[in-house]
Coordinates of C-alpha atoms in Angstrom, one line a residue:
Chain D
X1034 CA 11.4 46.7 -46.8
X1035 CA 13.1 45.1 -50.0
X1036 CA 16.6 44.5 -50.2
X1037 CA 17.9 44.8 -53.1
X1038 CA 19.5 42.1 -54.5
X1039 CA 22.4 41.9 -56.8
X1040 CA 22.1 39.2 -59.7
X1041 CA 24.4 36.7 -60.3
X1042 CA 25.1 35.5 -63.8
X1043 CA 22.5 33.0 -63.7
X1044 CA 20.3 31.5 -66.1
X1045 CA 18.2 33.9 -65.7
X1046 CA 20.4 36.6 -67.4
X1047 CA 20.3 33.6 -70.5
X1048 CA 17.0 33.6 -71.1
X1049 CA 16.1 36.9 -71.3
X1050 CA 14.6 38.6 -74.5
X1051 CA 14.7 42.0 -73.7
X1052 CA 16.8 44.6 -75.0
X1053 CA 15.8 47.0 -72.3
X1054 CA 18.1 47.4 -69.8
X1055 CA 14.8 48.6 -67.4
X1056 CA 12.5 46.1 -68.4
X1057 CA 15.6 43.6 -67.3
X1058 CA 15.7 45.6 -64.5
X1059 CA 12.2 45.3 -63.4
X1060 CA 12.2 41.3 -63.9
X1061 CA 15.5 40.6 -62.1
X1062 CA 16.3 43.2 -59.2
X1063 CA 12.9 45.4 -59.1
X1064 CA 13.9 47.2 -56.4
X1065 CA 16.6 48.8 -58.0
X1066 CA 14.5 50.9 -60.1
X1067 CA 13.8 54.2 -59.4
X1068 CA 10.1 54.4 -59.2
X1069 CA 10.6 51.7 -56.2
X1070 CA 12.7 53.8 -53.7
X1071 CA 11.2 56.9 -52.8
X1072 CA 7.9 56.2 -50.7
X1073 CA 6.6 59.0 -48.7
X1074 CA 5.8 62.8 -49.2
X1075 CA 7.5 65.0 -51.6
X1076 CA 8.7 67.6 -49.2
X1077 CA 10.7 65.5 -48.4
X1078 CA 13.2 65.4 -51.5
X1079 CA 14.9 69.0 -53.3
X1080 CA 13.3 70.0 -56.4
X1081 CA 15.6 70.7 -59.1
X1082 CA 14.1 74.0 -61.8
X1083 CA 15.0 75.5 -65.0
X1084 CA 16.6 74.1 -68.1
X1085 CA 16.3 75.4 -71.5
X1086 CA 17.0 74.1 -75.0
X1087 CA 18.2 75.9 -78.2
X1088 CA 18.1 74.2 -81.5
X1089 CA 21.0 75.9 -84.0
X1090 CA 21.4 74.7 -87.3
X1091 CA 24.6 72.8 -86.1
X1092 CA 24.1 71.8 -83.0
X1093 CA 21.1 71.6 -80.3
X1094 CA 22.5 73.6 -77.2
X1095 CA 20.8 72.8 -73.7
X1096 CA 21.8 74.8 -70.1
X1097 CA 20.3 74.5 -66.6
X1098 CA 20.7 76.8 -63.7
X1099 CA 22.6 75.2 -60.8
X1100 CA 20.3 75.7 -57.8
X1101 CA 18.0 72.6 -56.1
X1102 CA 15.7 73.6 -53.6
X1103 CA 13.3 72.2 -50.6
X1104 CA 10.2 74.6 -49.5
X1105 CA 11.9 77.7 -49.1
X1106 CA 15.2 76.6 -48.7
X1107 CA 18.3 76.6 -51.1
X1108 CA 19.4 72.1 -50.9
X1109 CA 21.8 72.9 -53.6
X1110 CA 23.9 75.5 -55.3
X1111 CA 26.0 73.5 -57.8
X1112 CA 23.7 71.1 -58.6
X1113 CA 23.9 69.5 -62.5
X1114 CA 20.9 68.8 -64.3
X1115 CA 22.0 68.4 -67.9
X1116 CA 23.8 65.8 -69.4
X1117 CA 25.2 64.0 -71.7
X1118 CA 22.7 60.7 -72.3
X1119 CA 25.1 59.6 -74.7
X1120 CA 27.7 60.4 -77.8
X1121 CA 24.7 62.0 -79.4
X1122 CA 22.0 62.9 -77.0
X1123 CA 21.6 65.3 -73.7
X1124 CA 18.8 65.1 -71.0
X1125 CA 17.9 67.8 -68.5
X1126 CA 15.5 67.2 -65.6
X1127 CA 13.7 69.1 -63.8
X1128 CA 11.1 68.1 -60.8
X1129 CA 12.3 66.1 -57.8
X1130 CA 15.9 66.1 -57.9
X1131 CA 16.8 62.8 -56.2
X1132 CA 14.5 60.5 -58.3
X1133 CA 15.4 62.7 -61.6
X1134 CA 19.4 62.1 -61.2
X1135 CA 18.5 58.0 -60.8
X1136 CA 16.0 58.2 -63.8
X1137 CA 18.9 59.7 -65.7
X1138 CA 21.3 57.2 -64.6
X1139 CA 19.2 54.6 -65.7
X1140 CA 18.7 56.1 -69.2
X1141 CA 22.2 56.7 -70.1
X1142 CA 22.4 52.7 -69.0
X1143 CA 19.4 51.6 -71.2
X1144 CA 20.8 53.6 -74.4
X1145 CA 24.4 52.1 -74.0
X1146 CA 22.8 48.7 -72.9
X1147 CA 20.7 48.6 -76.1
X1148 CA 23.9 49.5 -78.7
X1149 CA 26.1 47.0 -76.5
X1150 CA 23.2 44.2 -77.5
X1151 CA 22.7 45.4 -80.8
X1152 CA 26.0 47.0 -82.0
X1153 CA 23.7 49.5 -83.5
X1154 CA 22.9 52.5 -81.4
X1155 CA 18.9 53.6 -81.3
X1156 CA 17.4 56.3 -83.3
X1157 CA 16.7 59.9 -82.0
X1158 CA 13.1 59.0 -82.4
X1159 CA 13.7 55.2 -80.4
X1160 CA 15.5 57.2 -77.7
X1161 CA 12.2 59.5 -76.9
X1162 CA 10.3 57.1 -76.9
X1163 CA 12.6 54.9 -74.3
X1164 CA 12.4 58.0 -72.0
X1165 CA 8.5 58.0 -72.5
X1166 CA 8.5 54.7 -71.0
X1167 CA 10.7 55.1 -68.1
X1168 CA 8.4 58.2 -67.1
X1169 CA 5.4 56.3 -67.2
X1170 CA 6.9 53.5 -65.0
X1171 CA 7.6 56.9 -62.4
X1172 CA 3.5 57.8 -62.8
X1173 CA 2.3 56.4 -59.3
X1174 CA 5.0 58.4 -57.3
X1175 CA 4.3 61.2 -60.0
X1176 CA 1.0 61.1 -58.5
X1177 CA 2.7 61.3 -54.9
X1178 CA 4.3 64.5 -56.1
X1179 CA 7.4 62.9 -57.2
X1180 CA 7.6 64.9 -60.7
X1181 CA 10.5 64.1 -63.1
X1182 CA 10.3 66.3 -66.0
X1183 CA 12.7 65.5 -68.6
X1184 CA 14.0 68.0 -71.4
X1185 CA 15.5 65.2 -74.3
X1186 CA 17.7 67.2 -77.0
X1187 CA 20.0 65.6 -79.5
X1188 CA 21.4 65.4 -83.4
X1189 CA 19.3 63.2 -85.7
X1190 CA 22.2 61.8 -87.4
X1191 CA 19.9 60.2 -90.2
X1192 CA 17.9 63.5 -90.8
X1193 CA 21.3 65.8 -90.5
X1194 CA 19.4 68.3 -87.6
X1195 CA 18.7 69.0 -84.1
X1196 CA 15.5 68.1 -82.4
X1197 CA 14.3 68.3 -78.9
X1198 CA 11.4 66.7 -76.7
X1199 CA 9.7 67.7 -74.0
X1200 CA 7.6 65.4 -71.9
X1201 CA 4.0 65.2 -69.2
X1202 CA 4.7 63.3 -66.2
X1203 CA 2.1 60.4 -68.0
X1204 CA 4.9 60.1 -70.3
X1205 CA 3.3 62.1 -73.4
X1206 CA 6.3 63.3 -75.4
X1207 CA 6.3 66.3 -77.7
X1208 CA 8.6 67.2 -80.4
X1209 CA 9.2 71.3 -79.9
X1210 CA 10.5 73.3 -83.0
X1211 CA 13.7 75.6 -81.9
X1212 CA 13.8 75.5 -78.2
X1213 CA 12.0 74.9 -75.2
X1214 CA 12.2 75.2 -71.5
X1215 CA 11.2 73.0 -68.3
X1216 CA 10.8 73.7 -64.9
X1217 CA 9.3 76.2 -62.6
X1218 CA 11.4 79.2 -64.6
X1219 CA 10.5 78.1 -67.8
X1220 CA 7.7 80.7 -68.2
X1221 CA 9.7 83.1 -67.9
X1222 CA 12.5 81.7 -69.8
X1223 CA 10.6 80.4 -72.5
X1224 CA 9.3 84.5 -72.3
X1225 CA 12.8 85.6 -73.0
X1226 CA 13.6 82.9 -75.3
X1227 CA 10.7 83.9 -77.8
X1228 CA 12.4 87.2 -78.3
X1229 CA 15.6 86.3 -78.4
X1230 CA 15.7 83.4 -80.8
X1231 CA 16.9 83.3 -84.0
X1232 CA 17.1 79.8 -86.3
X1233 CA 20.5 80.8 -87.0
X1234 CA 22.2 81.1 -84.0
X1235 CA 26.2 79.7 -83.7
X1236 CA 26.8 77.9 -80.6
X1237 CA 27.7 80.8 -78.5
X1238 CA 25.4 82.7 -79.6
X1239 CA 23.0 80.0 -78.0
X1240 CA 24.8 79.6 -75.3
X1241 CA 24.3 83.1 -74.7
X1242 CA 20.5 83.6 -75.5
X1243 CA 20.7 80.3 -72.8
X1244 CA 22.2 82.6 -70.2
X1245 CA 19.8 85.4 -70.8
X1246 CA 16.9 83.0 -70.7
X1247 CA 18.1 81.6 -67.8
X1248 CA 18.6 85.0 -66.0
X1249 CA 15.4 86.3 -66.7
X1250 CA 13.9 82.7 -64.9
X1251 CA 16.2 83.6 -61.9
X1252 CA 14.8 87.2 -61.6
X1253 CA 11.5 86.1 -61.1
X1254 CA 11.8 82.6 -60.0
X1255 CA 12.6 81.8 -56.2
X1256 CA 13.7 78.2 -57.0
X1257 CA 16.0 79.3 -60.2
X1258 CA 19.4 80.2 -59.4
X1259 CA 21.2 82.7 -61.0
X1260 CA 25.1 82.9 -62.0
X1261 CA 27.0 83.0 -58.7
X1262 CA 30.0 85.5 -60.0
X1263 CA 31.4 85.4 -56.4
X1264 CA 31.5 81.8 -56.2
X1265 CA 32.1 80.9 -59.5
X1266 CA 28.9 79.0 -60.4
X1267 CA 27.7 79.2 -63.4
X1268 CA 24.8 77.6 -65.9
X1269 CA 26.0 74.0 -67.6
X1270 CA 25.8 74.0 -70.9
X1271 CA 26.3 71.2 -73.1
X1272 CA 26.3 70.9 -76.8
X1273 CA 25.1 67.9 -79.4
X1274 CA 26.0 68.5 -83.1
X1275 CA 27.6 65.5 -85.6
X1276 CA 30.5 65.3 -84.1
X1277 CA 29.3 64.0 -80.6
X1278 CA 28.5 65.8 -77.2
X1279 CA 30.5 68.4 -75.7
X1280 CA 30.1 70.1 -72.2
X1281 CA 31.1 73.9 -72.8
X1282 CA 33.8 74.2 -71.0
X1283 CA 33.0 76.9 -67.4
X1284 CA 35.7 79.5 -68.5
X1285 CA 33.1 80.0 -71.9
X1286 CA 30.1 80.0 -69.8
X1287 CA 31.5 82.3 -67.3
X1288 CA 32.4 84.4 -70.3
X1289 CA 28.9 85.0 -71.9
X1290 CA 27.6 85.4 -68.3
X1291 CA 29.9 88.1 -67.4
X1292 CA 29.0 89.9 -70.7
X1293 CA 25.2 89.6 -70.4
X1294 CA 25.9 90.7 -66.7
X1295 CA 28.1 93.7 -67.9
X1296 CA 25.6 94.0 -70.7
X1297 CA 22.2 94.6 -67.5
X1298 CA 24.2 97.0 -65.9
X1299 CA 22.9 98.6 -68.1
X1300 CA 19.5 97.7 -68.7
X1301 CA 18.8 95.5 -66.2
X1302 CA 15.3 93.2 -68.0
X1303 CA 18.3 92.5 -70.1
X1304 CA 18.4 93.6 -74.2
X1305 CA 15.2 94.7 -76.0
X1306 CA 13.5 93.9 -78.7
X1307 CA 12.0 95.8 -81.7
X1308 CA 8.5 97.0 -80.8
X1309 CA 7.8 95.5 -84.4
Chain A
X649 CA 13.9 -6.4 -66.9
X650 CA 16.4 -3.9 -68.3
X651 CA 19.6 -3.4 -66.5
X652 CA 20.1 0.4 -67.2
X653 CA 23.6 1.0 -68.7
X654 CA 26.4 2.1 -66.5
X655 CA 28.8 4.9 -67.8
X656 CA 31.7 5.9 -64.8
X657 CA 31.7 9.9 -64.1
X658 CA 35.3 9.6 -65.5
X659 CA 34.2 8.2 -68.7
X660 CA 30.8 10.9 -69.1
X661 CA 33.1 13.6 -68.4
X662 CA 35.9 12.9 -70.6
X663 CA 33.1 12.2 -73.3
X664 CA 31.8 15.7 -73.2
X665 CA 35.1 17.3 -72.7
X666 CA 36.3 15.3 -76.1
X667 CA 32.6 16.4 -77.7
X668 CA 33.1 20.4 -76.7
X669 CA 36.8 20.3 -77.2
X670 CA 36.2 19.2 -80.8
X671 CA 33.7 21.6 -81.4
X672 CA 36.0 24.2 -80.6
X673 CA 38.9 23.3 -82.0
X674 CA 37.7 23.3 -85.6
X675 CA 37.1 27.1 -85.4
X676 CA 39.3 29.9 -86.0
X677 CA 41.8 31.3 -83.9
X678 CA 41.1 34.7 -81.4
X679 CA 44.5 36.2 -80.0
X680 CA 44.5 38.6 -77.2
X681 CA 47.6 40.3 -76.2
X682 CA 48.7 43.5 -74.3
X683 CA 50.6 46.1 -76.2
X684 CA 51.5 49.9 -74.6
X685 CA 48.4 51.4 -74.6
X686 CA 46.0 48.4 -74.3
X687 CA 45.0 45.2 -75.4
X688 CA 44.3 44.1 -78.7
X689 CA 41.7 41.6 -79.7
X690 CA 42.3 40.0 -83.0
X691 CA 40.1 37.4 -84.5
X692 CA 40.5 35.7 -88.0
X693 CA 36.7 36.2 -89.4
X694 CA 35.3 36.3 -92.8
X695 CA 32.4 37.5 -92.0
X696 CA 31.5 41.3 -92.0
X697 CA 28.0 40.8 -89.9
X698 CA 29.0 38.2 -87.3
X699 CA 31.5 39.4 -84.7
X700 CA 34.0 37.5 -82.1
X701 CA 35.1 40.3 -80.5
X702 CA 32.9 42.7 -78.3
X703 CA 32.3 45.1 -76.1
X704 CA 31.4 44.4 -73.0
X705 CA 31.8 47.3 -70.3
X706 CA 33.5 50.5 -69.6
X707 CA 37.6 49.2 -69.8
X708 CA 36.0 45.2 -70.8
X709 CA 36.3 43.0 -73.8
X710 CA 35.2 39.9 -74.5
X711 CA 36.3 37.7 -77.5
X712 CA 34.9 34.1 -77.9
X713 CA 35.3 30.9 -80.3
X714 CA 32.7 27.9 -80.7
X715 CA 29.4 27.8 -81.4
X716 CA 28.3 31.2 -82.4
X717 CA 24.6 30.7 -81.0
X718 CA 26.4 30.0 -77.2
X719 CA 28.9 32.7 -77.4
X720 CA 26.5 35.2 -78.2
X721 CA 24.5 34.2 -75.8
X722 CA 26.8 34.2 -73.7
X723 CA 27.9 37.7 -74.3
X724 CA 24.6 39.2 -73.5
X725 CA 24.2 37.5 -70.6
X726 CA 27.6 39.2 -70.0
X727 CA 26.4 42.4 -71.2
X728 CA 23.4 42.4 -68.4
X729 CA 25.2 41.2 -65.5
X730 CA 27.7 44.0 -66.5
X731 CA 25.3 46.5 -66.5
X732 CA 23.5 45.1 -63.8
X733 CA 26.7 45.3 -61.5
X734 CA 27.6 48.9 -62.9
X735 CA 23.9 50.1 -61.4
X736 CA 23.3 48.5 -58.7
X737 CA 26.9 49.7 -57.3
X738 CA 29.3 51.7 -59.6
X739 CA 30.4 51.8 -63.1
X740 CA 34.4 51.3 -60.8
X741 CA 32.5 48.2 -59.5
X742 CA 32.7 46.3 -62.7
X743 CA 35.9 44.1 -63.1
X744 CA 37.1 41.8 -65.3
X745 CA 37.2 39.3 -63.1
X746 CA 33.9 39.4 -61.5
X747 CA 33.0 38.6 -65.3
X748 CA 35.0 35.7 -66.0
X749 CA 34.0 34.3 -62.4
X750 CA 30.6 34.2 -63.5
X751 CA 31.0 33.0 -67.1
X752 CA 33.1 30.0 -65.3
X753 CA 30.1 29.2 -62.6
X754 CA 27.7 29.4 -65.8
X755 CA 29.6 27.3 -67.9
X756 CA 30.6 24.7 -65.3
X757 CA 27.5 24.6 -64.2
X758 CA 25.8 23.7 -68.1
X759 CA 29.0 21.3 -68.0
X760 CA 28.5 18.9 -65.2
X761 CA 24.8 19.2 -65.7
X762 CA 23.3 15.9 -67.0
X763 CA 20.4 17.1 -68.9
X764 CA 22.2 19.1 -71.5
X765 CA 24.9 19.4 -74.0
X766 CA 28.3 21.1 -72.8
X767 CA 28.8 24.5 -74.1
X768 CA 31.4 24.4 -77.0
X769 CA 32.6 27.7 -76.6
X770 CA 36.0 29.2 -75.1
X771 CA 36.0 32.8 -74.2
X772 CA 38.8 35.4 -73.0
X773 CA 37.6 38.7 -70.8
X774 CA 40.1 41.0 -71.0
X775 CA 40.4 44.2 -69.1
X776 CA 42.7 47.0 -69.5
X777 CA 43.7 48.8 -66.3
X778 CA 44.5 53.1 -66.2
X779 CA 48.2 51.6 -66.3
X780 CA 49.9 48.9 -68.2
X781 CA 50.1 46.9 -64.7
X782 CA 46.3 46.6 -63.9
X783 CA 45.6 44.9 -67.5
X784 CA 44.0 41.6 -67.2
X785 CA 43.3 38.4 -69.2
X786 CA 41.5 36.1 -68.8
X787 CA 41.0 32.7 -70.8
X788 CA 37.6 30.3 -70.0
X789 CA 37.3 26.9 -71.2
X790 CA 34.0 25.5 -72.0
X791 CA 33.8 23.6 -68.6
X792 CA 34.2 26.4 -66.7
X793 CA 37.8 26.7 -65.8
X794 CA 39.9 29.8 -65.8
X795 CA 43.2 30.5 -67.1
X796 CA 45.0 34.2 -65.9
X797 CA 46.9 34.6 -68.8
X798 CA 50.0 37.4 -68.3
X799 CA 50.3 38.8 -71.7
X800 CA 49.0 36.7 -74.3
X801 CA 45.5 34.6 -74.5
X802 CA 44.8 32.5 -77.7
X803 CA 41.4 30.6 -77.8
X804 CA 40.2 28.4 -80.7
X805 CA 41.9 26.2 -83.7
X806 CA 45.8 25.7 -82.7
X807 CA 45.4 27.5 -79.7
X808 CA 48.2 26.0 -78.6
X809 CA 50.3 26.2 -81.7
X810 CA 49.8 29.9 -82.3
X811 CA 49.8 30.9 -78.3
X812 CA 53.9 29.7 -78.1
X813 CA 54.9 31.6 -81.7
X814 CA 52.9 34.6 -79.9
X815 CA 54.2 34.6 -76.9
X816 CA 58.0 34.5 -77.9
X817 CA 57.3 37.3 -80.1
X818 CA 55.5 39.1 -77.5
X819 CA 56.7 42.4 -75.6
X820 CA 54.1 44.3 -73.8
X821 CA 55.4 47.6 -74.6
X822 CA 55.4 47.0 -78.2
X823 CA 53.2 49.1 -80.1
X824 CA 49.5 48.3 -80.8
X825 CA 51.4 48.0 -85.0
X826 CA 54.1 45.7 -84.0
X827 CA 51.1 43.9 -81.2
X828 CA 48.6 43.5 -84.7
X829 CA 51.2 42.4 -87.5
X830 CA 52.6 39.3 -84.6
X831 CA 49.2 38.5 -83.7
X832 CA 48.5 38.2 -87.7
X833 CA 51.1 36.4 -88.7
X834 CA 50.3 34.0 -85.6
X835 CA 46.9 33.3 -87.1
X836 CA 48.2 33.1 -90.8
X837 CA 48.6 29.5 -92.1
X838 CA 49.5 29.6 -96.1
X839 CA 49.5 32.9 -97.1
X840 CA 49.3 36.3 -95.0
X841 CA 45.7 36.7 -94.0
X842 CA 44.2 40.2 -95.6
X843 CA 42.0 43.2 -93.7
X844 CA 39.1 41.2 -95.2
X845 CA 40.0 38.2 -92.9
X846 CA 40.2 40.0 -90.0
X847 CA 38.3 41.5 -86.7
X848 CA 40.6 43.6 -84.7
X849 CA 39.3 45.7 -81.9
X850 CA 41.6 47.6 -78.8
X851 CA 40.8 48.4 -75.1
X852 CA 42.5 51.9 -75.4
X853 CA 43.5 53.0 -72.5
X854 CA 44.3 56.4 -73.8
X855 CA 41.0 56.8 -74.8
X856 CA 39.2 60.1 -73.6
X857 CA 36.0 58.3 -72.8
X858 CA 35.7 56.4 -70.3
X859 CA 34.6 53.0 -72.9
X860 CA 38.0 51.8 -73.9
X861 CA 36.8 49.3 -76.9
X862 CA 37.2 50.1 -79.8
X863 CA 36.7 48.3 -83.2
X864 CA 39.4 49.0 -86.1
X865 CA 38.2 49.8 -89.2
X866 CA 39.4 48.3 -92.4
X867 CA 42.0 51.6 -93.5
X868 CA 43.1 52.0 -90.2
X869 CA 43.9 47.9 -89.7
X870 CA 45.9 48.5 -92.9
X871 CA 47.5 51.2 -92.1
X872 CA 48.4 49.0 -89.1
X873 CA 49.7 46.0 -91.3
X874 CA 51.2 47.9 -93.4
X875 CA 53.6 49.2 -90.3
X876 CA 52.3 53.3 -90.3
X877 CA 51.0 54.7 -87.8
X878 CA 48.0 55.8 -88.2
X879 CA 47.1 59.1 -87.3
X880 CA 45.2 58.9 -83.4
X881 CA 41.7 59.6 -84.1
X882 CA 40.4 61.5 -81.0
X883 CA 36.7 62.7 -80.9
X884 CA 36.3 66.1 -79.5
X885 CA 33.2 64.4 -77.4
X886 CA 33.9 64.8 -73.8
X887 CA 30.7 62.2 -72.5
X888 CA 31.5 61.5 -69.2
X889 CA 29.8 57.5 -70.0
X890 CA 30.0 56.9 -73.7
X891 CA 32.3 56.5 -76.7
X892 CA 31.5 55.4 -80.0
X893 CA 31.9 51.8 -81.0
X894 CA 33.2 52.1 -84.6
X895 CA 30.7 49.0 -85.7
X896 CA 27.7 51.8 -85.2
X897 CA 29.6 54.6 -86.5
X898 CA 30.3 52.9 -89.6
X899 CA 26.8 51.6 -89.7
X900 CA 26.0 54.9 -89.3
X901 CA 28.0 56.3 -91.7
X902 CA 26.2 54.1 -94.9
X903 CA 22.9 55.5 -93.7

């Protein structure tokens, strides 16, 4: 077993070259990262589901459902799976739940480790790319069954618009146009998505096509959790425009989810759309 | 048969002390001193490009004087083993004086080694706490010791000079306008040095996000020396880990 060992400010910290905070990492305390911690079988760890993400032309929107699971069991009911990667970027995960958290830690660490150096933050384009290489350096417990599949959405502050990436678990990134899904729901939210999408949606009217999409993935997903009225549990959703990140706050979540609720009573596949 | 040339430890040591201290000394000031809110960092710095004051970590500033090459080395190292701490254990973990402990091994360590030149730097780490009693500053000399300064740190040029007019001047509930205009008129020599001249960044404590550094940009530093007070400028962003150093902001903003 490795222990992991804490550097001192040596000369070792001097000499570097990097501006990687991970590629520091691997050099200087390797068992620290991630992709060295979690040997064994896959069962093992909670798999976290469905996140979905919503280009507007303001603002890129993302939400995950709340629930982790492990076989048939519910691990979690409030987990979080979306966050805020920095002032102008969020990153869901989906896949195994333990792993996916640390690989998030370490992300938001590399970004503000790189604009610390630099005094510059990166690029959209430089973060995605970042987040490509930290997935490939996960491949060989990928292949264990360890999946971490990350949903990157943020505002390109040179280009003035929201973009999102989705990525393999080799570390292949993909730009999607207007939104995208991960997870085991995303089939069917992706499904709901399609019909629901429009490119110009305000932010709560994103954050409520989020809510349907993520309903409909909950309906016919075991591992997605939907809303918990009773508990009070409900989707995070956070927002990336100009003007920064911003979680949306529960009581506005809560509020779109009680009216698509209200709304199913209804019709309960949720709203329909024009046969053409 | 050469007799090799003896030098006593005394004499080697007060040689490279002499050869770092003079290095420093004909550099521009850096104050750093503790107002309400914070602690301001303010250098006197010509250049737009090339900065004396950083940020270091969450609620952690560094400011530095010398040899540019060494101080910026020196804050990157400071930057990694920041960063390093903050993973390996908690972001909490990360303490101002965790940092200056290990800048002071480093540097007294490059001092008393034989085979190179002694750093001719002299830093201050400088943290600011969630109340105006856990604010910390600390001043490191280029042979490794370290000074815990209570309210006001001054590194570089007349340190000395500037740190007494400073320091009776000083009040650590004075306002981050009243903290700015002593601190300038500290570093000024002949006339009253202009925006141009100067680097000022805070550790805000009142900051929403949990990074407390800031860097002041040239309207609100007037507005400062002038003896307004500015308007607050608070970001709607709620990021748990991040808030926006103004130097990529404004780099940003020319884009």
């Amino acid at each position: 077993m490795t222990t992991r060992r804490t550097p001192g400010l040596g000369r070792d910290l001097l000499d570097e070259h990097t501006t990687s905070f991970a590629d520091l990492l691997a050099r200087v305390a390797p068992a620290a990262l991630p992709a060295q911690r979690a040997p064994g079988s896959a069962d093992l760890a909670p798999t976290a589901t469905t996140i979905v993400s919503l280009a507007t032309p303001h603002a890129v929107v993302m939400a995950g459902d709340r629930r982790a699971t492990m076989g048939s069991t519910i691990a979690q009911r409030d987990i979080e799976k979306v966050f805020g990667a920095d002032e102008y970027s969020l990153i869901g995960i989906a896949g195994s739940a333990g792993l996916a958290v640390e690989m998030v830690r370490l992300f938001r660490v590399e970004l503000e480790h790189y604009e610390k150096l630099e005094r510059v933050p990166l690029s959209l384009d430089g973060k995605a790319n970042r987040l490509s290489a930290l997935i490939r350096g996960n491949l060989a417990l990928a292949l264990q069954g360890f999946v971490v599949v990350p949903i990157l959405a943020g505002w390109d502050l040179d280009r003035g618009l929201a973009r999102i990436f989705s990525y393999d678990a080799t570390g292949g990134r993909y730009e999607e146009s207007h939104f995208f899904a991960v997870g085991s729901g995303s089939a069917y939210a992706r499904g709901a998505l399609k019909k629901l999408y429009r490119p110009d949606f305000s932010i709560p009217d994103a954050v409520t096509a989020a809510v349907q999409s993520l309903i409909d993935a909950a309906d016919d997903d075991a591992a997605t959790g939907g809303p918990d009225l009773a508990r009070g549990i409900f989707p995070v959703v956070w927002a990336a425009s100009a003007e920064g990140v911003e979680r949306i706050p529960d009581a506005a979540v809560g509020r779109a989810v009680e009216a698509v609720v209200a709304a199913r009573r209804g019709r309960p596949d949720g709203p329909g759309a024009p046969l053409l | 048969m050469t007799v090799p040339f003896y030098v006593a430890p005394e004499q080697l040591m007060k040689d490279r002390a002499d050869y770092a201290r003079s290095g420093i000394a004909r550099g521009r000031s850096v104050i750093a001193l503790r107002y309400l809110d914070g602690i301001c960092l303010v250098a006197e710095n010509r250049s737009a490009a090339l900065f004396k004051v950083s940020e270091i970590y969450d609620r952690i500033g560094f400011a530095a004087v010398g040899r540019y090459n060494e101080f910026e080395n020196l804050r990157i190292a400071g930057i990694r083993h920041a960063d390093l701490r903050g993973f390996s254990y908690d972001r909490r973990d990360v303490t101002a004086l965790g940092l200056a402990n290990a800048y002071a091994q480093l540097l007294g360590t490059i001092f008393s080694a034989g085979g190179e030149k002694p750093y001719e730097v002299e830093l201050v780490v400088a943290e600011v706490g969630e109340t105006p009693a856990g604010d910390q500053l600390y001043r490191i000399t280029y042979d490794g010791s370290i000074a815990d300064e209570t309210e006001v740190a001054v590194i570089g040029g007349s340190a000395d000079r500037i740190a007494t007019t400073v320091a009776a001047g000083s009040d650590p509930a004075q306002s981050l306008s009243a903290a700015v205009r002593l601190a300038v008129a500290a570093l000024s020599t002949t006339s009253p040095l202009g925006v141009d001249a100067l680097e000022v960044a805070v550790l805000d404590r009142t900051r929403l996000q949990s990074r407390k550094f800031r860097r002041l940009a040239d309207g609100e530093l007037g507005e400062l020396l002038a003896g307004s007070a500015p308007t607050p400028r608070r970001r709607r962003s709620r990021a748990p880990e991040r808030g926006s150093d103004a130097t990529g902001s404004a780099v940003r903003a020319e884009s």
